[in-house]
XYZ file of C-alpha atoms in Angstrom:
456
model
C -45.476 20.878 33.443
C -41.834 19.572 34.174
C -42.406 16.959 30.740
C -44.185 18.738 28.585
C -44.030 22.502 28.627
C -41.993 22.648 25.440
C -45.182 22.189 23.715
C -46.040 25.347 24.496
C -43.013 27.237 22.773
C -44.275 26.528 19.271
C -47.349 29.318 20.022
C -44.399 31.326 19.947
C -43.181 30.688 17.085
C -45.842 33.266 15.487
C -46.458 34.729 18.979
C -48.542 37.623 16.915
C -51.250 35.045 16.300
C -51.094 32.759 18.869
C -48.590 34.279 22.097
C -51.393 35.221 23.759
C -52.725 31.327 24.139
C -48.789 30.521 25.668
C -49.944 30.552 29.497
C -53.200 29.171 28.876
C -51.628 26.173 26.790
C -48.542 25.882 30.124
C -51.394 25.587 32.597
C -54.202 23.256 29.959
C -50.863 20.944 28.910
C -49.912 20.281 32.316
C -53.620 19.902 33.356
C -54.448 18.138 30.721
C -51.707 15.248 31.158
C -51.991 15.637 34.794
C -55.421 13.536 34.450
C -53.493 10.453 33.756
C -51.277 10.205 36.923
C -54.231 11.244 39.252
C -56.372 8.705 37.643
C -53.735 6.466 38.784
C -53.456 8.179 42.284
C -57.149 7.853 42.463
C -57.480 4.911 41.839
C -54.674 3.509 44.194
C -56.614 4.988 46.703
C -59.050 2.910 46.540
C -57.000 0.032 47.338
C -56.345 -1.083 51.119
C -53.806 0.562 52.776
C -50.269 -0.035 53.039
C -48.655 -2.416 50.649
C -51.607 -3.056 48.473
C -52.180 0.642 47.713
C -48.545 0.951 46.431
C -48.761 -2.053 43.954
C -52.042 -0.569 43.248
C -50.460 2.746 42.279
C -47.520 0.805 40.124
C -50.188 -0.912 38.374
C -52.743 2.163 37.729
C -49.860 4.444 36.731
C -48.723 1.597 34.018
C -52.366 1.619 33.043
C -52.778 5.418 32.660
C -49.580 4.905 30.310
C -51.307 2.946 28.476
C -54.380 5.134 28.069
C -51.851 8.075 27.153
C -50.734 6.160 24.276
C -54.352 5.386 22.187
C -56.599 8.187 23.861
C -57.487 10.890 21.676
C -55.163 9.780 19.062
C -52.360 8.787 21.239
C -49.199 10.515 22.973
C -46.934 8.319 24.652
C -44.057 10.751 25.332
C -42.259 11.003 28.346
C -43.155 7.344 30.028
C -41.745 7.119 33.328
C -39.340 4.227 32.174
C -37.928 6.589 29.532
C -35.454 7.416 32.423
C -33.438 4.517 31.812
C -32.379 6.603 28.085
C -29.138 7.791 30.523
C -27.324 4.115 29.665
C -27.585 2.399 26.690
C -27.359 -0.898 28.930
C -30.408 0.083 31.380
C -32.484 0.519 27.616
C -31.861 -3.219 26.443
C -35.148 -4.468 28.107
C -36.977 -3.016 25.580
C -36.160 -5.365 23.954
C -38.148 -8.021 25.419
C -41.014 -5.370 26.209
C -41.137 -2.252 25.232
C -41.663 0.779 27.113
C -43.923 -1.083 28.760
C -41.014 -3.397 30.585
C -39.193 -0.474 30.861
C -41.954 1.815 33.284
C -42.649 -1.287 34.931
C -39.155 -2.010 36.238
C -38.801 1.520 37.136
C -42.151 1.597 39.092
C -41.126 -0.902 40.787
C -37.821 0.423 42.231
C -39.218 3.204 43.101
C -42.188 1.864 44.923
C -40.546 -0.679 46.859
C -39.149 0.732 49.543
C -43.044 2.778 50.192
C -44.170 -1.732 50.840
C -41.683 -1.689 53.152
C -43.475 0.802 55.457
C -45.798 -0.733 58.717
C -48.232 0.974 59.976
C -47.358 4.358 58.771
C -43.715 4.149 60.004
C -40.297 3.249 57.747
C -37.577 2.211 60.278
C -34.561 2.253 59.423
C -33.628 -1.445 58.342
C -36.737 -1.574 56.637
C -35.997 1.373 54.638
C -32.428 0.463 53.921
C -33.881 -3.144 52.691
C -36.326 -1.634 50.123
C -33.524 0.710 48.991
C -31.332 -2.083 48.637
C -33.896 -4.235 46.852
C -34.664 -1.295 44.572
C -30.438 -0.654 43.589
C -30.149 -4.425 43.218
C -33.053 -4.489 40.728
C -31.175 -1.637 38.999
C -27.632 -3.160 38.835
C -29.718 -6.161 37.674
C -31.268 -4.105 34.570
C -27.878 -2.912 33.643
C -25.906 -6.054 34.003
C -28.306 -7.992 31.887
C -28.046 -4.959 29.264
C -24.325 -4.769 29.201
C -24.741 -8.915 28.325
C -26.752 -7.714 25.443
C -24.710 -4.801 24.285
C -21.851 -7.586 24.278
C -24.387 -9.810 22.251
C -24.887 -7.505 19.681
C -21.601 -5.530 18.591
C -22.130 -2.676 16.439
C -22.350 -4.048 12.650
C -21.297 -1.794 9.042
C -22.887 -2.334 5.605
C -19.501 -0.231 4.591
C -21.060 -0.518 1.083
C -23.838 2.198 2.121
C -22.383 5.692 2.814
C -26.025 8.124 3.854
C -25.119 11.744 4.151
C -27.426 13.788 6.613
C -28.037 17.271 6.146
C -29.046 19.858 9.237
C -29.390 23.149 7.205
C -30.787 24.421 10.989
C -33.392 27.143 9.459
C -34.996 29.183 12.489
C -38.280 28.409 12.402
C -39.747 31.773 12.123
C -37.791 32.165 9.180
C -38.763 28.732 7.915
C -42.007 29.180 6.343
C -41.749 32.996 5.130
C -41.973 32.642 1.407
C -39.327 35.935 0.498
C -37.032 33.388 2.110
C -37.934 29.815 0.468
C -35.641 30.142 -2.246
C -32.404 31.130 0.517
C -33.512 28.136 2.677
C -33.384 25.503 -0.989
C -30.142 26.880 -1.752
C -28.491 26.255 1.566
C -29.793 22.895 1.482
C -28.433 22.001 -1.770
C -24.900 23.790 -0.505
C -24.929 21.125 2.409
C -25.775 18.694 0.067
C -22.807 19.474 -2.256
C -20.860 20.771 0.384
C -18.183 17.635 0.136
C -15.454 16.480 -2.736
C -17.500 14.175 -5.609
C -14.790 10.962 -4.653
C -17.076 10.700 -1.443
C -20.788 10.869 -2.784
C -23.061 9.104 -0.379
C -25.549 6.654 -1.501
C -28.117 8.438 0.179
C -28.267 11.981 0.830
C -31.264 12.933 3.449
C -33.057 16.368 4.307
C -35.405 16.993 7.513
C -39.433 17.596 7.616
C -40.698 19.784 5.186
C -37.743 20.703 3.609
C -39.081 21.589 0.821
C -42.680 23.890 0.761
C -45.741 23.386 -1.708
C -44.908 26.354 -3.363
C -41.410 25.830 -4.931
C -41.922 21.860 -4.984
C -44.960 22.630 -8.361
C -42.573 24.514 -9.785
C -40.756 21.452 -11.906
C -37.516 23.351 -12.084
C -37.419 22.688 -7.720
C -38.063 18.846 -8.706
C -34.594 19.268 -11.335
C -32.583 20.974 -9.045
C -33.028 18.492 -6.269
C -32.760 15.266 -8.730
C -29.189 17.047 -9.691
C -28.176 16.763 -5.902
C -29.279 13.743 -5.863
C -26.471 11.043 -6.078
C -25.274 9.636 -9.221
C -25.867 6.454 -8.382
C -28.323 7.057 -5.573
C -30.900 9.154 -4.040
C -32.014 12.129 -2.345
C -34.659 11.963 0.371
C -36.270 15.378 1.394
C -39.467 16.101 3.524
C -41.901 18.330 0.947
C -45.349 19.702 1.759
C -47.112 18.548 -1.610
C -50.366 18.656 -2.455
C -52.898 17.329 -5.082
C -56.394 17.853 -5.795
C -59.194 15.348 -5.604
C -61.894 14.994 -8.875
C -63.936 18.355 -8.685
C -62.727 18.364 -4.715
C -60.603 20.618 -2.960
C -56.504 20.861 -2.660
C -55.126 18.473 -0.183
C -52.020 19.142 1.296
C -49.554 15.879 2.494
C -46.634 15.816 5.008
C -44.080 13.293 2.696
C -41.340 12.084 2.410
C -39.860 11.966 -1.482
C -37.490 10.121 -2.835
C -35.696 11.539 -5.770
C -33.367 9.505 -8.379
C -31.060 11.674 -10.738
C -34.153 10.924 -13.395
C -37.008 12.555 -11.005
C -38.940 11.758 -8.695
C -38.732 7.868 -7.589
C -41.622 7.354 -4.752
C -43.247 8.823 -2.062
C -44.291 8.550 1.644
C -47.215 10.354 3.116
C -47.630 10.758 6.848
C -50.077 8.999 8.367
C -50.020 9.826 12.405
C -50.965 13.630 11.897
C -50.527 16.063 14.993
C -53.714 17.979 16.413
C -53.431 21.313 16.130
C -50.219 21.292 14.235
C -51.382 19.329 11.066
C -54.826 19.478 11.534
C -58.014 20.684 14.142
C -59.646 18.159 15.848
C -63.671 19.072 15.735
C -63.148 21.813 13.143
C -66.299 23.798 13.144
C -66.410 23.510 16.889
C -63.686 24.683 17.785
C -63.123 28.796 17.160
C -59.230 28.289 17.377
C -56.984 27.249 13.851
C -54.128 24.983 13.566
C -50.711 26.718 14.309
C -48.683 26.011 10.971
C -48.902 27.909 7.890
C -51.903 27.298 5.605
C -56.074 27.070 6.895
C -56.825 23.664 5.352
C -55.926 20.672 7.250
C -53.164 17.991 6.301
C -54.637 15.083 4.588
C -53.094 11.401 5.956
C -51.265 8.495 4.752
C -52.263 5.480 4.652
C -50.141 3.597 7.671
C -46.823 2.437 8.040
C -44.639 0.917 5.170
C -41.604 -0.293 3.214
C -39.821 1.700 1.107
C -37.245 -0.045 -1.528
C -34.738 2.000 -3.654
C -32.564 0.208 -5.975
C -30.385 -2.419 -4.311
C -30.121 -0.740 -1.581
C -31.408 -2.425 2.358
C -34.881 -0.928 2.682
C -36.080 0.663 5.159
C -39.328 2.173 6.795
C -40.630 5.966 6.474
C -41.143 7.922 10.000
C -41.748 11.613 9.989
C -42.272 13.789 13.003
C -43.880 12.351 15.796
C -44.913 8.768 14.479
C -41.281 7.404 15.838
C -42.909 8.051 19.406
C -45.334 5.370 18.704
C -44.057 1.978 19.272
C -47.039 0.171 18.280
C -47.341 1.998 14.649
C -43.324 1.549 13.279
C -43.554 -1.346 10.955
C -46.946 -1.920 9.073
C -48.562 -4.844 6.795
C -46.020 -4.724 4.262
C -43.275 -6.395 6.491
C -40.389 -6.008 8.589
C -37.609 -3.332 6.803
C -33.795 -3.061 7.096
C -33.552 0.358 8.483
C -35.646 3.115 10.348
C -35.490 6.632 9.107
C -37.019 9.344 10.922
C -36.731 13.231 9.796
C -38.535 15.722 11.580
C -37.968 19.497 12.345
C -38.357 20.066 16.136
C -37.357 23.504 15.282
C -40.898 24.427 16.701
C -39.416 24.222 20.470
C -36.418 26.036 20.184
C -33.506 25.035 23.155
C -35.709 23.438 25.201
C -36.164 19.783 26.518
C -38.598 18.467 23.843
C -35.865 18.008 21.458
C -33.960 15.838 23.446
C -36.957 13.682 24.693
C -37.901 13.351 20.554
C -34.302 11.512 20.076
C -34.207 9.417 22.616
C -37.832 8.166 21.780
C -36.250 7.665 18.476
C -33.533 5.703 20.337
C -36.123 3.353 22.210
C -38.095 2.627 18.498
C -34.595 1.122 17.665
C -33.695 -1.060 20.509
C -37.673 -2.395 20.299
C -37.228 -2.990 16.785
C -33.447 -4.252 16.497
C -32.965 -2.066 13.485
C -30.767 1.036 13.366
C -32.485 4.385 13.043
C -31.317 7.003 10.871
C -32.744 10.668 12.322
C -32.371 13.776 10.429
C -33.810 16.783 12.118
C -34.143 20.729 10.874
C -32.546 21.995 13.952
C -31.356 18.817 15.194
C -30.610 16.217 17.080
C -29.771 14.554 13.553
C -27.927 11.270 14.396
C -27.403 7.605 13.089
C -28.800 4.962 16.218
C -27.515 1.635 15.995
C -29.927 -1.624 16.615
C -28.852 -1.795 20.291
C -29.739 1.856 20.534
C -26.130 3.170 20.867
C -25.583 6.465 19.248
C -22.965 5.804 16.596
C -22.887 9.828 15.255
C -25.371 12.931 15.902
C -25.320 16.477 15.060
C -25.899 19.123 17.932
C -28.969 21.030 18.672
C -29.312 24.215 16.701
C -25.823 23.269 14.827
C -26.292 23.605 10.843
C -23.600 20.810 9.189
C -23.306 17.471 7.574
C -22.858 14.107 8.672
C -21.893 11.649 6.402
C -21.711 8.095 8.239
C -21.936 4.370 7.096
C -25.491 2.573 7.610
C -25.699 0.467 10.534
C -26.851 -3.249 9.917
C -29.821 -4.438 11.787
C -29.619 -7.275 14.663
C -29.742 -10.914 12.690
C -32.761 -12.043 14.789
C -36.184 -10.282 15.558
C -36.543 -8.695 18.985
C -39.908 -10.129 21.232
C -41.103 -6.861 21.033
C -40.939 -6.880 17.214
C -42.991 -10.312 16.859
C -45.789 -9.244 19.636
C -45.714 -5.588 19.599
C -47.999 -4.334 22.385
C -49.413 -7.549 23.555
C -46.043 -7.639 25.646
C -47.931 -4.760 27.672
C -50.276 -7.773 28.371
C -47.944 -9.518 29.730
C -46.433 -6.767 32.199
C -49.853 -6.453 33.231
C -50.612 -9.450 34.214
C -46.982 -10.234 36.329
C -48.088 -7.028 38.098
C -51.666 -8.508 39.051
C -50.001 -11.088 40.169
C -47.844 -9.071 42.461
C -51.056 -7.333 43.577
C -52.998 -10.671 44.790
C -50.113 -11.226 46.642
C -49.996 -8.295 48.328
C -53.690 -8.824 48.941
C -53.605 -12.026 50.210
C -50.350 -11.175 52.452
C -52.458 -8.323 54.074
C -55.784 -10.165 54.168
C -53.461 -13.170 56.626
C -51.161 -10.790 58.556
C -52.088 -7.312 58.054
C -50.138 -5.033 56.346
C -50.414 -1.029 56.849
C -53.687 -0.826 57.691
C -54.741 2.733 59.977
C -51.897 5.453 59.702
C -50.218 3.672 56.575
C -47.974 4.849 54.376
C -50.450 7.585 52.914
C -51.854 8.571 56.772
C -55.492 7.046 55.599
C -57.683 4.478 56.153
């Protein structure tokens, strides 16, 4: 409930239609994501008492991770090891594995000084050795992230000034229509808010910027090619839609870019949100999806590159699909830059904005490639390769940023070349770690009646 009950706050975004489902969705979200750490618990406790049923619960938990990400389309928010985000040195080891490495490592400090327990008692020197094992393992973490911070100084491409615009529309005012043409206008004020001698290269709105309705009328496609830069381009989130051969309209979360001549390509997103963008078993289920419109957002087709000009290239993310670590760069290669726009403006002050940037944060430090975030309401922000926060926009805060692109690392990270077969590899360490434990307590004993848990 503590994680995710941010979720929640978008039913009250139209709380006519849908406040009456906001304590049924507090008490299913928290259920519902509950499963995964009492699958863990129960299966820990199936394990032999004592130090085998903690490694036990280290591994399951990792495992029930795992299953958070991929089951029933996948949300890996929140891991445990997404509590190293408070130091940019204690988030370098995702690097080498992910979020993955990351939960591990934490896991494993925390469940250390539970081995050191006997027989259902933790003396004293036994509890100040696991606590001293666990704050050594820490240091350790940060020390060998402050080498890497050192490793990789913050680099400029000083030749590529992006300009990112947080017009910070409430979202019940977003998607009223009497008030589509007031939101456009602001944006393009932003936009054209500084002196001409310090145009941008790239100028960048959030999500959905722009709705269906004004984006078919062509004049909305002039306009923003006007604010586009002279010798550059505007990027803006648009709801568009086109219509199959005798089929019917299909709407598309995208991502546009726009040259001073029109319209230069165009991103579609691919990881769609259930419930939000679309209804999982539609026609089963008597309930609609919570944004404006009744038919369902179609999807892209997977991660890509986008090139503009001469300019580095760099790879489309909108909303949620940074959270996924396994779905950031696609078949058509490895890009220069991340760019991620979103509007978390469905949460309001709450934590879920905060968690959605520093997932962002992670993506860049797994990749080694800066990350470029431009949110509705914020947090809009420019993320180095190391993950260091370079410049960022406040919640709720309407303003521009303009900022200089950071370069990406010179060599690939682990985690870029093997993705989530590192989680493989955490695994199997921690099995490892387990038939120890085993074989420890099947010599000497270990726990046993009255352990750590009180059971046999």
């Amino acid at each position: 409930a503590a994680a995710f009950y941010w979720i929640a706050n978008a039913l009250l975004v139209d709380a006519g239609r849908f406040g009456w489902l906001y304590p049924i969705a507090l008490i299913a979200i928290a259920a519902g994501f509950g499963l995964f750490p009492a699958l863990a618990a129960l299966i820990a406790r199936a394990a032999p008492a004592g130090a085998p049923r903690v490694v036990a619960l280290g591994l399951a938990w990792l495992v029930a991770e795992w299953l958070r990400s991929w089951v029933l389309t996948g949300f890996p928010w929140n891991m445990v090891g997404t509590a190293f985000t408070l130091s940019d040195a204690l988030i370098q080891p995702a690097a080498w594995g992910g979020p993955w490495l990351l939960s591990a490592l934490l896991l494993c400090a925390a469940l250390v000084p539970a081995i050191m327990a006997r027989n259902g008692t933790l003396t004293r020197a036994r509890g100040l050795t696991g606590l001293g094992f666990a704050v050594t393992l820490i240091a350790t973490v940060w020390g060998l992230g402050a080498l890497r911070l050192q490793a990789h100084p913050t680099l400029l491409l000083d030749d590529v000034v992006i300009r990112l615009v947080q017009p910070a529309i409430a979202q019940e005012d977003k998607w009223q229509s009497t008030l589509f043409q007031s939101h456009f206008a602001t944006q393009i004020a932003l936009t054209l808010s500084q002196p001409a001698s310090e145009e941008p290269d790239l100028v960048i709105w959030p999500e959905a910027a722009v709705p269906y309705s004004l984006l078919r009328d062509p004049t909305t496609l002039a306009q923003l090619a006007a604010a586009a830069p002279s010798q550059g381009y505007l990027l803006t989130g648009a709801v568009r839609a086109d219509r199959d051969e005798n089929g019917p309209l299909r709407p598309w979360n995208s991502l546009l870019a726009i040259g001073r001549d029109g319209l230069v390509e165009t991103y579609d997103k691919h990881h769609l949100v259930p419930f939000g963008e679309y209804v999982p078993l539609r026609g089963i289920l008597p309930i609609d999806k919570i944004t404006p419109g009744a038919t369902d957002f179609a999807a892209g087709s997977g991660p890509t590159v986008m090139a503009l000009g001469n300019l580095p290239t760099f790879g489309p993310l909108v909303c949620y699909e940074v959270i996924f670590s396994d779905e950031i760069i696609g078949d058509d290669g490895r890009p220069q830059w991340l760019l991620n726009i979103t509007n978390d403006g469905w949460y309001g002050q709450s934590s879920g904005p905060y968690q959605h940037f520093q997932a962002a944060r992670l993506r860049a430090v797994e990749q080694g490639l800066p990350m470029v975030r431009v949110a509705n309401t914020g947090i809009s922000g420019v993320i180095d390769g190391a993950g260091r926060v370079l410049a960022s926009l406040p919640l709720e805060h309407r303003g521009v940023l303009d900022t200089t692109l950071p370069a990406a690392l010179v060599a690939p990270t682990y985690f870029s070349m093997w993705g989530d077969w590192t989680f493989l590899g955490v695994l199997l360490a921690g099995m490892a770690g387990m038939a120890w434990t085993l074989l420890r307590h099947h010599l000497v004993g270990d726990g046993g009646v009255g352990s750590a848990t009180g059971r046999r």
